[in-house]
Amino acid sequence: MAAAEVLALIEQAAAEGWTELDLSGKRLTEIPKAIFQLKKIKKLSLFANQIKTIPEEIAKLENLTYLSLSGNKIKEIPSIIAKLHNLEKLYLYSNEIQEIPESISSLSNLEVFNFSRNQIKKIPIKIFELSKLKVIRFSQNPISFPYNIPIELTHSSNSRIFNYLREIYLKDHRPLHEAKMLLVGQGSVGKTSLIERLINDHYDQNQPQTDGLSVKDWQIHVNSKDIRLNVWDFGGQEIYHATHQFFLTKRSLYILVCNCRTSEEENRIEYWLKLIQTFGDASPVIIVGNKKDEQPLDINRKALREKYPNICAIGETSCQTGEGIKELSNAIHQEVGKLKEVYDLLPLPWFEVKEQLEAMTNDFISYNRYINICCQNNISEEQNQDQLIDLLHRLGLVLNFREHPLLQQTNVLKPEWATEGIYALLSDETLKTDSKGIFSCDDLTRILDPERYPTERHQYLIELMKEFKLCFALDCNPPQFLIPGILPKDEPEETDLDGDTLEFQYHYRVLPDSVISRFIVMTHEKIHENIWWRSGVMLEYKEGSETCNIARIKADPEDNKIFITINGKPETRRTFLGILRDVFKKLHQAPANLEITEWVPVPKHPKHPPLDYQELLGLEAMGEDKVTIGKLKLKLDLRQLLDGYESIQQRQKAQNEAARIDKQYNFYGDVKDPDFIGGSKMTGDQPNVSINADNIGIASMSGGKIESGAIVAGQYNEASNDLEDLLQLLTVMKEAVQFFPQEQQEDITIDIDDIEAEVKKPKDKRRIPKIKKCLTALATAGTVAIAALSATNTATVQLTEFVDNASTLANKFNIELAIPAPTQNQTLPPAP
């Protein structure tokens, strides 16, 4: 639009007394001075221009409640902007701003402030005094905050992080001064005796073996501070390994205990180190060889240190003589002192609530009782109450499932109540041998302490086990339940499959025992003739009443592999395989460090090493039509081989979508939700956090589909679907409906309303297929609408954010959302 046309528009606005003016995408290099005469203007949009400065005359627009200057080239915010006392929403997204002036804290009516994608290094501390500021976005800035952010909050929305920082600033606070130490290793290596020596300097030659899990407190003095060390002692028997993995977490110190009398292989040292890397990320590890009075520890220390750099010490002890205990204690003190999480800050009222919950004599309280405790400690805002209970849940200090239809009745409980009840079932010999993993309500009455686990709480414990995917209900009356983790190891005779088969393999760096047991739970509705064992299951695929295919899914824990074999109707085999691969994809999303590859066998050569499936897809994408296997002097038809696993249309669609996304949908380098932080880096010895712009974001596009970034939310919950954030995203999407063609607006609004209705339901009642259908329609409509626009303008920007938000919602629900390509070769601008 020519300058004369812009000026004419401004003159018209002045003459007619407009309260809103949109000059987005007009290629303006400066804000026209005539705008500053619009005394009645309340909403001013200047998206996607080339404006470099905000003149001081901006202060003349005293009635402004909404100002957007996103997508420009602004380097500085003038202090005089503080004169806009009525301003409620300020958008400065995607500029070159390096500093936020202190005067911004004078905008007492500010409710929304978005300054993502700039070069801002710090936030003025007085901004925390803006009591009405509820929505803030600051991702993709190299910001160093004045306080350390707990790792459990780094994947929360920007607004939640800001709220935590504001609470720290406005209220008295104190360091957490707690850490978690986990002892792992094989059974009978002396973990419990080691704890007794460390804490009480006591040794019992007849110390019983730990069944399940034991948690003890150890008060230590580190860096002149009293630290509470929560010591978790894991029973080493194999029967518990699948369940232990729910409690192997980050922000922990690991003690890997092995027996000096046995070999490195018998101690399974590398198995445990890989497991710690998978679930504990870079948590420090101390390897302890126990029973050194009988034999020295004989392991390749140098090789292990090179392979696993998180090993910080290797030592030897004797619980019987006390030798090496002092050295181990010193090493523990030293490593605990290095854990930055120990110094996380909590507002004093939050800390007081935490201590009251930990001190409560009851194993559980109602959520209303929790709210009363918060109010008694001056935590009256619902947002703070929710945020505190979520933080304590992720820290593992309490359990809270307020969105679960059955678990919500008893909302806050001690983790020990759950863990001790679950491990009591896992330890019961009758369930393991006679019942072969199947239990009834009568078994709960027989096994559990009636005072601590009254009959009316039994269903609650069962629901917890279902939530953790530890068991599932059998189709029978009276009710019975199966725990795959304590099934017999022996594979039944009737697992052989006749005729031609389709085979697929997963190879793991380390195969956690929980993968196959959780898979059995997640696919229990397809189990064929109740054929199951601890490391495998038989499943069936039906169309109507006809059984088309039988599948054997079998884990090999020693080789770290899972094998899928399917027989039956050839035309439905790959459909069934696709269903099974979707289940494994969900399982593989957490933990983040689970390294998996996919493999397929060489046809008619079952003893030959299998072929890397992704390598085959890559060859096809490069235009190859043959794959050569030199040892067999064989050339395979590549398309024919791949057609057995996925149709050519599916493969081409994935390839085309990946290429289009790379070229046309590169919103942020990859698709990222600007309202979330991922990959935050804790820096410095003092409480401080640096958010690196290169590491922001929780989702990425892979193979043309949106895949969830793996969010490890803590030991008791797999992912966070925060209701507040979900509804906020839907609200933003509703605001963008006006930019669609009028004939589409009603249908789009209906789809958003349908999603909102599902979001408000308890998690297990949400219809994910319905949400997926609506999100696909919305993403498609947004993409088509963008392609129809001939120039970058407000609508383009708003619709781009609309598609991005649809992607973010899909990400939160672990939905694969295929986004179609636009019909024009245009680069999409950043969202405002």
mmCIF file of C-alpha atoms in Angstrom, residues 4 6 44 61 100 119 148 185 245 298 332 339 418 465 525 686 716 766 804 809:
data_model
loop_
_atom_site.group_PDB
_atom_site.id
_atom_site.type_symbol
_atom_site.label_atom_id
_atom_site.label_comp_id
_atom_site.label_asym_id
_atom_site.label_seq_id
_atom_site.Cartn_x
_atom_site.Cartn_y
_atom_site.Cartn_z
ATOM 1 C CA ALA A 4 -0.725 8.179 0.373
ATOM 2 C CA VAL A 6 -1.937 4.753 4.448
ATOM 3 C CA LEU A 44 -3.381 -0.242 17.169
ATOM 4 C CA LEU A 61 -2.122 7.692 22.558
ATOM 5 C CA ILE A 100 13.217 -3.889 28.553
ATOM 6 C CA GLN A 119 17.723 -10.395 22.118
ATOM 7 C CA ASN A 148 17.103 -20.567 39.693
ATOM 8 C CA GLY A 185 21.984 -52.826 41.604
ATOM 9 C CA GLN A 245 11.808 -47.427 36.401
ATOM 10 C CA ASP A 298 37.653 -56.315 39.550
ATOM 11 C CA ILE A 332 28.362 -38.475 48.528
ATOM 12 C CA LEU A 339 23.506 -30.695 42.625
ATOM 13 C CA ALA A 418 1.217 -46.023 46.751
ATOM 14 C CA MET A 465 -1.624 -49.168 39.011
ATOM 15 C CA GLU A 525 -7.977 -55.587 24.381
ATOM 16 C CA GLN A 686 24.645 -19.332 42.548
ATOM 17 C CA TYR A 716 4.770 -40.275 38.816
ATOM 18 C CA ARG A 766 -11.357 -37.421 26.389
ATOM 19 C CA ASP A 804 1.114 -23.342 15.026
ATOM 20 C CA LEU A 809 -2.351 -28.851 20.874
#
